Short mmCIF file of C-alpha atoms in Angstrom, two decimals:
data_model
loop_
_atom_site.label_atom_id
_atom_site.label_comp_id
_atom_site.label_asym_id
_atom_site.label_seq_id
_atom_site.Cartn_x
_atom_site.Cartn_y
_atom_site.Cartn_z
CA UNK A 4 80.19 114.71 -146.93
CA UNK A 5 80.87 113.28 -143.50
CA UNK A 6 81.03 109.51 -142.99
CA UNK A 7 78.21 107.89 -141.12
CA UNK A 8 78.15 104.44 -139.46
CA UNK A 9 80.76 102.59 -137.39
CA UNK A 10 83.82 100.51 -138.10
CA UNK A 11 83.46 96.73 -138.05
CA UNK A 12 86.02 94.11 -137.16
CA UNK A 13 87.70 92.56 -140.17
CA UNK A 14 87.24 88.90 -140.86
CA UNK A 15 90.86 88.12 -140.08
CA UNK A 16 90.57 89.89 -136.72
CA UNK A 17 87.45 87.92 -135.57
CA UNK A 18 88.09 85.34 -132.85
CA UNK A 19 87.86 81.68 -133.80
CA UNK A 20 84.93 79.71 -132.54
CA UNK A 21 85.81 77.62 -129.46
CA UNK A 22 84.40 74.24 -128.53
CA UNK A 23 84.85 74.98 -124.83
CA UNK A 24 83.16 78.34 -124.40
CA UNK A 25 79.74 79.24 -125.81
CA UNK A 26 78.99 82.37 -127.82
CA UNK A 27 78.31 85.40 -125.65
CA UNK A 28 76.33 87.39 -128.15
CA UNK A 29 72.77 86.38 -128.75
CA UNK A 30 73.04 87.62 -132.33
CA UNK A 31 75.10 84.81 -133.78
CA UNK A 32 74.10 85.78 -137.29
CA UNK A 33 76.12 89.02 -137.00
CA UNK A 34 79.38 87.01 -137.32
CA UNK A 35 78.36 85.80 -140.70
CA UNK A 36 76.89 89.11 -141.94
CA UNK A 37 78.65 92.23 -140.61
CA UNK A 38 76.24 94.54 -142.40
CA UNK A 39 73.29 92.98 -140.63
CA UNK A 40 74.85 93.87 -137.30
CA UNK A 41 74.96 97.47 -138.41
CA UNK A 42 71.25 97.56 -139.11
CA UNK A 43 70.09 95.49 -136.10
CA UNK A 44 72.32 97.19 -133.45
CA UNK A 45 70.40 100.22 -132.20
CA UNK A 46 73.27 101.29 -129.88
CA UNK A 47 75.92 101.69 -132.61
CA UNK A 48 77.36 105.21 -132.83
CA UNK A 49 76.90 106.71 -136.32
CA UNK A 50 78.21 109.92 -137.89
CA UNK A 51 75.36 111.52 -139.72
CA UNK A 52 75.07 114.78 -141.78
CA UNK A 53 73.16 117.76 -140.60
CA UNK A 54 70.55 117.17 -143.24
CA UNK A 55 69.99 113.73 -141.73
CA UNK A 56 69.10 115.18 -138.34
CA UNK A 57 66.96 117.79 -139.96
CA UNK A 58 64.92 115.23 -141.85
CA UNK A 59 64.66 112.98 -138.83
CA UNK A 60 61.67 114.86 -137.54
CA UNK A 61 59.52 113.28 -140.20
CA UNK A 62 59.04 109.53 -140.54
CA UNK A 63 60.44 108.47 -143.94
CA UNK A 64 58.54 106.03 -146.08
CA UNK A 65 59.77 102.44 -146.41
CA UNK A 66 61.22 103.09 -149.87
CA UNK A 67 63.22 106.10 -148.60
CA UNK A 68 64.55 104.04 -145.67
CA UNK A 69 65.84 101.33 -148.04
CA UNK A 70 67.60 103.96 -150.26
CA UNK A 71 69.29 105.55 -147.25
CA UNK A 72 70.43 102.12 -146.05
CA UNK A 73 71.99 101.30 -149.41
CA UNK A 74 73.70 104.71 -149.43
CA UNK A 75 75.11 104.11 -145.97
CA UNK A 76 76.46 100.67 -146.93
CA UNK A 77 78.07 102.05 -150.13
CA UNK A 78 79.81 104.97 -148.51
CA UNK A 79 80.87 103.37 -145.21
CA UNK A 80 84.64 102.87 -144.87
CA UNK A 81 85.64 99.94 -142.56
CA UNK A 82 88.65 100.24 -140.21
CA UNK A 83 89.94 97.00 -138.52
CA UNK A 84 91.17 98.75 -135.40
CA UNK A 85 87.78 100.14 -134.64
CA UNK A 86 85.94 96.98 -135.71
CA UNK A 87 87.71 94.55 -133.29
CA UNK A 88 86.77 96.56 -130.24
CA UNK A 89 83.09 95.93 -130.91
CA UNK A 90 82.97 92.10 -131.38
CA UNK A 91 85.51 90.82 -128.79
CA UNK A 92 83.69 88.36 -126.46
CA UNK A 93 86.33 86.93 -124.00
CA UNK A 94 89.06 88.29 -121.84
CA UNK A 95 92.53 86.76 -121.34
CA UNK A 96 91.40 85.54 -117.93
CA UNK A 97 88.64 83.62 -119.59
CA UNK A 98 91.16 82.04 -121.91
CA UNK A 99 93.45 80.95 -119.06
CA UNK A 100 90.53 79.68 -117.03
CA UNK A 101 89.38 77.57 -119.99
CA UNK A 102 92.82 75.97 -120.29
CA UNK A 103 93.00 75.21 -116.58
CA UNK A 104 89.56 73.66 -116.73
CA UNK A 105 90.70 71.39 -119.53
CA UNK A 106 93.76 70.33 -117.50
CA UNK A 107 91.69 69.56 -114.44
CA UNK A 108 89.15 67.56 -116.46
CA UNK A 109 91.92 65.53 -118.08
CA UNK A 110 93.54 64.76 -114.74
CA UNK A 111 90.19 63.86 -113.18
CA UNK A 112 89.38 61.51 -116.07
CA UNK A 113 92.71 59.71 -115.69
CA UNK A 114 92.28 59.28 -111.96
CA UNK A 115 88.75 57.94 -112.46
CA UNK A 116 89.99 55.44 -115.05
CA UNK A 117 92.80 54.27 -112.76
CA UNK A 118 90.45 53.93 -109.80
CA UNK A 119 87.96 52.01 -111.97
CA UNK A 120 90.70 49.64 -113.08
CA UNK A 121 91.82 48.90 -109.53
CA UNK A 122 88.25 48.46 -108.31
CA UNK A 123 87.38 46.19 -111.22
CA UNK A 124 90.36 43.89 -110.56
CA UNK A 125 89.47 43.69 -106.87
CA UNK A 126 85.79 43.12 -107.76
CA UNK A 127 86.65 40.25 -110.09
CA UNK A 128 88.76 38.59 -107.42
CA UNK A 129 86.09 39.02 -104.74
CA UNK A 130 83.32 37.75 -107.01
CA UNK A 131 85.40 34.74 -107.99
CA UNK A 132 85.83 33.80 -104.35
CA UNK A 133 82.17 34.56 -103.66
CA UNK A 134 81.06 32.41 -106.59
CA UNK A 135 83.21 29.51 -105.40
CA UNK A 136 81.95 29.79 -101.81
CA UNK A 137 78.37 30.11 -103.01
CA UNK A 138 78.71 27.00 -105.17
CA UNK A 139 80.20 25.07 -102.24
CA UNK A 140 77.38 26.22 -99.96
CA UNK A 141 74.84 25.30 -102.59
CA UNK A 142 76.32 21.81 -102.91
CA UNK A 143 76.29 21.50 -99.13
CA UNK A 144 72.66 22.59 -99.00
CA UNK A 145 71.73 20.07 -101.70
CA UNK A 146 73.48 17.37 -99.67
CA UNK A 147 71.53 18.34 -96.56
CA UNK A 148 68.39 18.33 -98.64
CA UNK A 149 69.19 14.77 -99.77
CA UNK A 150 69.53 13.71 -96.12
CA UNK A 151 66.12 15.22 -95.37
CA UNK A 152 64.60 13.40 -98.33
CA UNK A 153 66.08 10.07 -97.20
CA UNK A 154 64.69 10.59 -93.70
CA UNK A 155 61.18 11.35 -94.89
CA UNK A 156 61.38 8.44 -97.36
CA UNK A 157 61.96 6.02 -94.52
CA UNK A 158 59.09 7.52 -92.54
CA UNK A 159 56.77 7.26 -95.52
CA UNK A 160 57.75 3.64 -96.21
CA UNK A 161 57.12 2.65 -92.58
CA UNK A 162 53.73 4.35 -92.56
CA UNK A 163 52.74 2.73 -95.87
CA UNK A 164 53.47 -0.75 -94.43
CA UNK A 165 51.34 -0.01 -91.38
CA UNK A 166 48.52 1.28 -93.55
CA UNK A 167 48.56 -1.84 -95.75
CA UNK A 168 48.23 -4.02 -92.64
CA UNK A 169 45.34 -1.93 -91.32
CA UNK A 170 43.52 -2.07 -94.65
CA UNK A 171 43.72 -5.87 -94.65
CA UNK A 172 42.34 -6.07 -91.09
CA UNK A 173 39.49 -3.68 -91.87
CA UNK A 174 38.61 -5.68 -94.98
CA UNK A 175 38.26 -8.84 -92.89
CA UNK A 176 35.96 -7.13 -90.37
CA UNK A 177 33.93 -5.69 -93.22
CA UNK A 178 33.38 -9.16 -94.68
CA UNK A 179 32.18 -10.45 -91.29
CA UNK A 180 29.81 -7.52 -91.02
CA UNK A 181 28.41 -8.26 -94.47
CA UNK A 182 27.80 -11.91 -93.55
CA UNK A 183 26.10 -10.93 -90.27
CA UNK A 184 23.93 -8.45 -92.14
CA UNK A 185 22.89 -11.14 -94.59
CA UNK A 186 21.92 -13.47 -91.69
CA UNK A 187 19.42 -10.93 -90.34
CA UNK A 188 17.22 -11.24 -93.42
CA UNK A 189 15.79 -14.61 -92.26
CA UNK A 190 14.56 -13.44 -88.80
CA UNK A 191 13.22 -10.25 -90.34
CA UNK A 192 11.23 -12.21 -92.90
CA UNK A 193 9.80 -14.49 -90.16
CA UNK A 194 8.71 -11.50 -88.06
CA UNK A 195 7.10 -9.81 -91.02
CA UNK A 196 5.34 -13.04 -92.03
CA UNK A 197 3.92 -13.32 -88.50
CA UNK A 198 2.62 -9.78 -88.76
CA UNK A 199 1.11 -10.51 -92.16
CA UNK A 200 -0.60 -13.69 -90.87
CA UNK A 201 -1.98 -11.84 -87.86
CA UNK A 202 -3.44 -9.25 -90.25
CA UNK A 203 -5.84 -12.05 -91.28
CA UNK A 204 -7.46 -11.87 -87.88
CA UNK A 205 -11.05 -10.66 -88.12
CA UNK A 206 -12.96 -7.95 -86.36
CA UNK A 207 -12.01 -7.37 -82.74
CA UNK A 208 -9.11 -9.80 -82.90
CA UNK A 209 -7.25 -7.26 -84.98
CA UNK A 210 -6.00 -5.76 -81.75
CA UNK A 211 -2.68 -4.07 -81.15
CA UNK A 212 -1.79 -6.59 -78.48
CA UNK A 213 1.50 -7.40 -76.83
CA UNK A 214 2.29 -9.97 -79.48
CA UNK A 215 1.92 -7.39 -82.22
CA UNK A 216 3.86 -4.84 -80.22
CA UNK A 217 6.66 -7.31 -79.65
CA UNK A 218 6.57 -8.39 -83.28
CA UNK A 219 6.74 -4.77 -84.40
CA UNK A 220 9.49 -4.17 -81.90
CA UNK A 221 11.28 -7.26 -83.17
CA UNK A 222 11.03 -5.93 -86.71
CA UNK A 223 12.25 -2.56 -85.49
CA UNK A 224 15.10 -4.17 -83.57
CA UNK A 225 16.16 -6.20 -86.57
CA UNK A 226 15.85 -3.20 -88.87
CA UNK A 227 17.68 -1.07 -86.34
CA UNK A 228 20.43 -3.67 -86.19
CA UNK A 229 20.49 -3.79 -89.96
CA UNK A 230 20.58 -0.01 -90.14
CA UNK A 231 23.46 0.15 -87.70
CA UNK A 232 25.22 -2.62 -89.59
CA UNK A 233 24.69 -0.82 -92.89
CA UNK A 234 25.81 2.43 -91.35
CA UNK A 235 28.95 0.80 -89.99
CA UNK A 236 29.37 -0.99 -93.29
CA UNK A 237 29.16 2.33 -95.09
CA UNK A 238 31.61 3.76 -92.60
CA UNK A 239 33.90 0.80 -93.18
CA UNK A 240 33.68 1.32 -96.94
CA UNK A 241 34.30 5.03 -96.51
CA UNK A 242 37.14 4.31 -94.08
CA UNK A 243 38.67 1.89 -96.55
CA UNK A 244 38.44 4.57 -99.21
CA UNK A 245 40.05 7.05 -96.80
CA UNK A 246 42.75 4.54 -95.93
CA UNK A 247 43.46 3.87 -99.58
CA UNK A 248 43.42 7.61 -100.29
CA UNK A 249 45.90 8.16 -97.46
CA UNK A 250 47.98 5.26 -98.78
CA UNK A 251 47.81 6.78 -102.26
CA UNK A 252 48.95 10.15 -100.92
CA UNK A 253 51.82 8.47 -99.09
CA UNK A 254 52.83 6.51 -102.18
CA UNK A 255 52.59 9.59 -104.37
CA UNK A 256 54.63 11.57 -101.85
CA UNK A 257 57.15 8.74 -101.73
CA UNK A 258 57.29 8.68 -105.53
CA UNK A 259 57.83 12.44 -105.56
CA UNK A 260 60.55 12.02 -102.96
CA UNK A 261 62.28 9.40 -105.12
CA UNK A 262 62.12 11.69 -108.15
CA UNK A 263 63.35 14.66 -106.12
CA UNK A 264 66.15 12.54 -104.67
CA UNK A 265 67.26 11.44 -108.12
CA UNK A 266 67.20 15.03 -109.39
CA UNK A 267 69.01 16.44 -106.35
CA UNK A 268 71.63 13.67 -106.53
CA UNK A 269 72.29 14.58 -110.14
CA UNK A 270 72.49 18.26 -109.16
CA UNK A 271 74.75 17.45 -106.19
CA UNK A 272 77.29 15.71 -108.45
CA UNK A 273 77.33 18.48 -111.07
CA UNK A 274 80.62 20.41 -111.35
CA UNK A 275 81.95 23.18 -113.54
CA UNK A 276 83.57 20.52 -115.74
CA UNK A 277 80.52 18.26 -115.91
CA UNK A 278 78.77 17.42 -119.17
CA UNK A 279 75.26 18.60 -119.81
CA UNK A 280 75.53 22.02 -118.24
CA UNK A 281 74.39 25.00 -120.28
CA UNK A 282 72.79 28.39 -120.26
CA UNK A 283 69.13 28.73 -119.43
CA UNK A 284 68.33 32.37 -119.81
CA UNK A 285 65.81 33.78 -117.38
CA UNK A 286 65.57 30.60 -115.29
CA UNK A 287 66.60 32.55 -112.20
CA UNK A 288 63.66 34.90 -112.66
CA UNK A 289 61.25 31.97 -112.97
CA UNK A 290 60.07 30.62 -109.62
CA UNK A 291 57.89 27.55 -110.23
CA UNK A 292 58.15 26.39 -106.62
CA UNK A 293 54.93 25.87 -104.72
CA UNK A 294 56.36 25.28 -101.25
CA UNK A 295 58.94 26.45 -98.76
CA UNK A 296 61.20 24.25 -96.60
CA UNK A 297 58.77 24.50 -93.69
CA UNK A 298 55.74 23.80 -95.85
CA UNK A 299 57.63 21.00 -97.63
CA UNK A 300 58.42 19.13 -94.46
CA UNK A 301 54.99 20.00 -93.05
CA UNK A 302 53.34 18.50 -96.16
CA UNK A 303 54.97 15.11 -95.63
CA UNK A 304 54.46 15.32 -91.89
CA UNK A 305 50.80 16.15 -92.47
CA UNK A 306 50.48 13.17 -94.82
CA UNK A 307 51.98 10.89 -92.18
CA UNK A 308 49.83 12.39 -89.44
CA UNK A 309 46.76 12.08 -91.66
CA UNK A 310 47.59 8.44 -92.33
CA UNK A 311 48.12 7.79 -88.63
CA UNK A 312 44.81 9.46 -87.80
CA UNK A 313 43.09 7.36 -90.49
CA UNK A 314 44.70 4.22 -89.07
CA UNK A 315 43.54 5.19 -85.60
CA UNK A 316 40.03 5.84 -86.92
CA UNK A 317 40.11 2.52 -88.77
CA UNK A 318 41.21 0.64 -85.64
CA UNK A 319 38.49 2.36 -83.63
CA UNK A 320 35.93 1.45 -86.29
CA UNK A 321 37.00 -2.20 -86.17
CA UNK A 322 36.47 -2.22 -82.41
CA UNK A 323 33.06 -0.59 -82.85
CA UNK A 324 32.08 -3.19 -85.43
CA UNK A 325 33.08 -6.02 -83.05
CA UNK A 326 31.00 -4.45 -80.28
CA UNK A 327 28.14 -3.89 -82.69
CA UNK A 328 28.06 -7.52 -83.83
CA UNK A 329 27.88 -8.78 -80.26
CA UNK A 330 25.26 -6.18 -79.26
CA UNK A 331 23.00 -6.79 -82.25
CA UNK A 332 23.06 -10.56 -81.83
CA UNK A 333 22.08 -10.23 -78.15
CA UNK A 334 19.31 -7.74 -78.93
CA UNK A 335 17.79 -9.95 -81.61
CA UNK A 336 17.93 -13.07 -79.42
CA UNK A 337 16.33 -11.29 -76.46
CA UNK A 338 13.53 -9.88 -78.59
CA UNK A 339 12.97 -13.29 -80.20
CA UNK A 340 12.38 -14.80 -76.75
CA UNK A 341 10.09 -11.93 -75.74
CA UNK A 342 7.92 -12.48 -78.81
CA UNK A 343 7.58 -16.21 -78.09
CA UNK A 344 6.50 -15.46 -74.51
CA UNK A 345 3.97 -12.91 -75.75
CA UNK A 346 2.55 -15.44 -78.20
CA UNK A 347 2.03 -17.98 -75.42
CA UNK A 348 0.26 -15.45 -73.22
CA UNK A 349 -1.91 -14.23 -76.05
CA UNK A 350 -3.08 -17.72 -76.96
CA UNK A 351 -4.17 -18.27 -73.37
CA UNK A 352 -5.98 -14.93 -73.28
CA UNK A 353 -7.81 -15.72 -76.51
CA UNK A 354 -9.20 -18.98 -75.07
CA UNK A 355 -10.45 -17.19 -71.97
CA UNK A 356 -12.04 -14.45 -74.04
CA UNK A 357 -13.98 -17.00 -76.07
CA UNK A 358 -15.69 -18.37 -72.95
CA UNK A 359 -16.52 -14.87 -71.69
CA UNK A 360 -18.06 -13.92 -75.01
CA UNK A 361 -20.56 -16.73 -74.81
CA UNK A 362 -21.78 -15.53 -71.41
CA UNK A 363 -22.11 -11.92 -72.58
CA UNK A 364 -23.96 -13.02 -75.68
CA UNK A 365 -26.71 -14.65 -73.62
CA UNK A 366 -27.14 -11.53 -71.48
CA UNK A 367 -27.25 -9.34 -74.56
CA UNK A 368 -30.06 -11.40 -76.09
CA UNK A 369 -32.14 -10.99 -72.92
CA UNK A 370 -31.60 -7.23 -72.92
CA UNK A 371 -32.60 -6.98 -76.54
CA UNK A 372 -35.95 -8.63 -75.76
CA UNK A 373 -36.66 -6.18 -72.92
CA UNK A 374 -35.73 -3.17 -75.05
CA UNK A 375 -38.11 -4.26 -77.79
CA UNK A 376 -40.97 -4.45 -75.26
CA UNK A 377 -40.12 -0.91 -74.06
CA UNK A 378 -40.27 0.43 -77.61
CA UNK A 379 -43.73 -1.03 -78.09
CA UNK A 380 -44.92 0.64 -74.86
CA UNK A 381 -43.64 4.04 -75.96
CA UNK A 382 -45.31 3.76 -79.34
CA UNK A 383 -48.64 2.89 -77.64
CA UNK A 384 -48.30 5.97 -75.36
CA UNK A 385 -47.73 8.19 -78.40
CA UNK A 386 -50.86 6.85 -80.04
CA UNK A 387 -52.84 7.58 -76.88
CA UNK A 388 -51.81 11.28 -77.01
CA UNK A 389 -53.16 11.85 -80.50
CA UNK A 390 -56.88 12.21 -79.56
CA UNK A 391 -56.42 14.74 -76.68
CA UNK A 392 -54.22 16.85 -78.91
CA UNK A 393 -56.81 16.82 -81.67
CA UNK A 394 -59.57 17.88 -79.23
CA UNK A 395 -57.58 20.78 -77.82
CA UNK A 396 -56.48 22.08 -81.23
CA UNK A 397 -60.09 21.75 -82.56
CA UNK A 398 -61.43 23.82 -79.66
CA UNK A 399 -58.89 26.53 -80.34
CA UNK A 400 -59.74 26.54 -84.04
CA UNK A 401 -63.50 26.84 -83.28
CA UNK A 402 -63.06 29.71 -80.80
CA UNK A 403 -61.17 31.71 -83.39
CA UNK A 404 -64.48 32.16 -85.25
CA UNK A 405 -66.07 34.18 -82.43
CA UNK A 406 -67.25 37.53 -83.82
CA UNK A 407 -65.99 41.01 -82.99
CA UNK A 408 -65.58 41.75 -79.33
CA UNK A 409 -66.41 38.19 -78.38
CA UNK A 410 -62.97 37.18 -79.69
CA UNK A 411 -61.58 37.51 -76.18
CA UNK A 412 -58.40 36.06 -74.76
CA UNK A 413 -60.13 34.60 -71.73
CA UNK A 414 -59.20 31.85 -69.29
CA UNK A 415 -60.47 29.02 -71.49
CA UNK A 416 -58.27 30.31 -74.27
CA UNK A 417 -55.23 30.34 -72.00
CA UNK A 418 -56.07 26.90 -70.70
CA UNK A 419 -56.46 25.45 -74.22
CA UNK A 420 -53.13 26.90 -75.32
CA UNK A 421 -51.44 25.48 -72.23
CA UNK A 422 -53.10 22.09 -72.84
CA UNK A 423 -51.84 21.97 -76.45
CA UNK A 424 -48.34 22.83 -75.38
CA UNK A 425 -48.33 20.25 -72.58
CA UNK A 426 -49.49 17.50 -74.93
CA UNK A 427 -46.91 18.52 -77.57
CA UNK A 428 -44.17 18.54 -74.94
CA UNK A 429 -45.22 15.09 -73.77
CA UNK A 430 -45.18 13.80 -77.33
CA UNK A 431 -41.71 15.32 -77.91
CA UNK A 432 -40.30 13.68 -74.80
CA UNK A 433 -41.85 10.34 -75.68
CA UNK A 434 -40.40 10.57 -79.18
CA UNK A 435 -36.97 11.30 -77.70
CA UNK A 436 -37.27 8.30 -75.44
CA UNK A 437 -38.44 6.23 -78.38
CA UNK A 438 -35.38 7.32 -80.38
CA UNK A 439 -33.12 6.50 -77.44
CA UNK A 440 -34.73 3.11 -77.05
CA UNK A 441 -34.38 2.36 -80.74
CA UNK A 442 -30.76 3.47 -80.65
CA UNK A 443 -30.20 1.28 -77.62
CA UNK A 444 -31.83 -1.61 -79.37
CA UNK A 445 -29.67 -1.02 -82.41
CA UNK A 446 -26.60 -0.94 -80.20
CA UNK A 447 -27.62 -4.18 -78.52
CA UNK A 448 -28.19 -5.79 -81.88
CA UNK A 449 -24.79 -4.65 -83.07
CA UNK A 450 -23.27 -5.96 -79.86
CA UNK A 451 -24.97 -9.28 -80.41
CA UNK A 452 -23.65 -9.45 -83.95
CA UNK A 453 -20.23 -8.46 -82.76
CA UNK A 454 -20.23 -11.10 -80.03
CA UNK A 455 -21.40 -13.74 -82.43
CA UNK A 456 -18.76 -12.65 -84.91
CA UNK A 457 -16.09 -12.68 -82.20
CA UNK A 458 -17.05 -16.19 -81.28
CA UNK A 459 -16.67 -17.20 -84.91
CA UNK A 460 -13.25 -15.59 -85.32
CA UNK A 461 -11.62 -16.74 -82.09
CA UNK A 462 -10.92 -20.12 -83.61
CA UNK A 463 -9.33 -18.38 -86.58
CA UNK A 464 -7.17 -16.26 -84.26
CA UNK A 465 -6.09 -19.26 -82.26
CA UNK A 466 -5.26 -21.09 -85.48
CA UNK A 467 -3.14 -18.20 -86.76
CA UNK A 468 -1.21 -17.77 -83.53
CA UNK A 469 -0.69 -21.44 -82.72
CA UNK A 470 -0.36 -23.10 -86.09
CA UNK A 471 0.95 -20.41 -88.41
CA UNK A 472 3.14 -18.13 -86.37
CA UNK A 473 4.62 -20.37 -83.70
CA UNK A 474 5.52 -23.03 -86.25
CA UNK A 475 7.52 -20.48 -88.23
CA UNK A 476 9.45 -19.29 -85.18
CA UNK A 477 11.04 -22.63 -84.36
CA UNK A 478 14.18 -21.77 -86.32
CA UNK A 479 16.44 -18.78 -85.60
CA UNK A 480 20.08 -18.11 -86.60
CA UNK A 481 22.66 -19.16 -84.04
CA UNK A 482 24.92 -16.69 -82.26
CA UNK A 483 28.07 -17.45 -84.35
CA UNK A 484 26.06 -16.88 -87.53
CA UNK A 485 24.72 -13.57 -86.18
CA UNK A 486 28.26 -12.31 -85.48
CA UNK A 487 29.43 -13.27 -88.98
CA UNK A 488 31.79 -16.18 -88.27
CA UNK A 489 29.85 -18.73 -90.34
#
């Protein structure tokens, strides 16, 4: 029988696996199992018997295929010379190229290591110099920072002294303003008492005269002065609070400057050999700062400028308070004199009015008598119109009873209707005149009562103005007391 199959490379003829070149064949399992390569390689040249080709026209069953495969494996004779030609993967050129690649990689690695060594030594030297220069610059910067802190400390101290002086001056002006405000209570009470006493005037004497106007104006002037004083007092209190707040900000800034100076001095004197230095991991990544150099200097400058503006406002307020004290004292004195003059004039007018009232009362009594006589005349005329009206209406009522066609609207009928209407119109007009006369009489009576009442209250009004009010206005605070010096 002829041999079928192909020769395989012997195990001793197979190339060794290399760590530099990968396997070319995608069937790596064939190196471990040469028989598997025989089955899986469809291109292998096989010597088969004629009966094999004859039976190839029919598809054998799976069991027949396995028996044929076992028969082929049992009867195949392996020859090393034929086997090595099938599994060789590299050429000699590949082998030489692999070696040269290894040489080049080795040389490149050595050069890289040498270059790294030289660069590292140079880097260490450069960084050492850079670290030393950086530390010197940092120390220099800290020293400059200390000079800036000392400068701003002196500015803050000077401004604090000025602010303390201004606060003391504003306190003194505030105390004067409080005393002047307290002195206005007496004149205000006198003016209000005069108004209250004049409220006891009766009837027509409760007039809004010049005295009352001046008294009200005096009360308004005093209250206006008090309001301005209170407003300036509130401003002074607020300004004192602002001054103290500005002083507090300056003192806090100065305290912060002292602390920062102490810390920066300690940092300025630190050296590589100093005690107390240590590692603080991650401190360079932490940035707790809340300001920059510009904002730092601007903060202190703003505090000083704010304090200066507050001092300027405080000085301006002190000047305004001085002007206010002088102005309010003059206003109150002028209005006090105006009220006294008005009282004098009003007392004179009241005396003259009393004499005039007596004359008008006599005339009013005479007019009342004449009006009463007129009312009696009108009533008599109304009584006289009753009988003619009854006659006319009776005639009309009788003529209504005329029978049938005799009930004619003739001239007598028209005349009777006109007569009734004339009499009714006359009665209506007389009644209107009677009502007007009675109203006039009532008005005259009221006028008489009013005049009599006015005559009775004039003495009361004169008593209130002369005895009550003017006696209370004999005392008034002096000018020094109104400006707060006493």
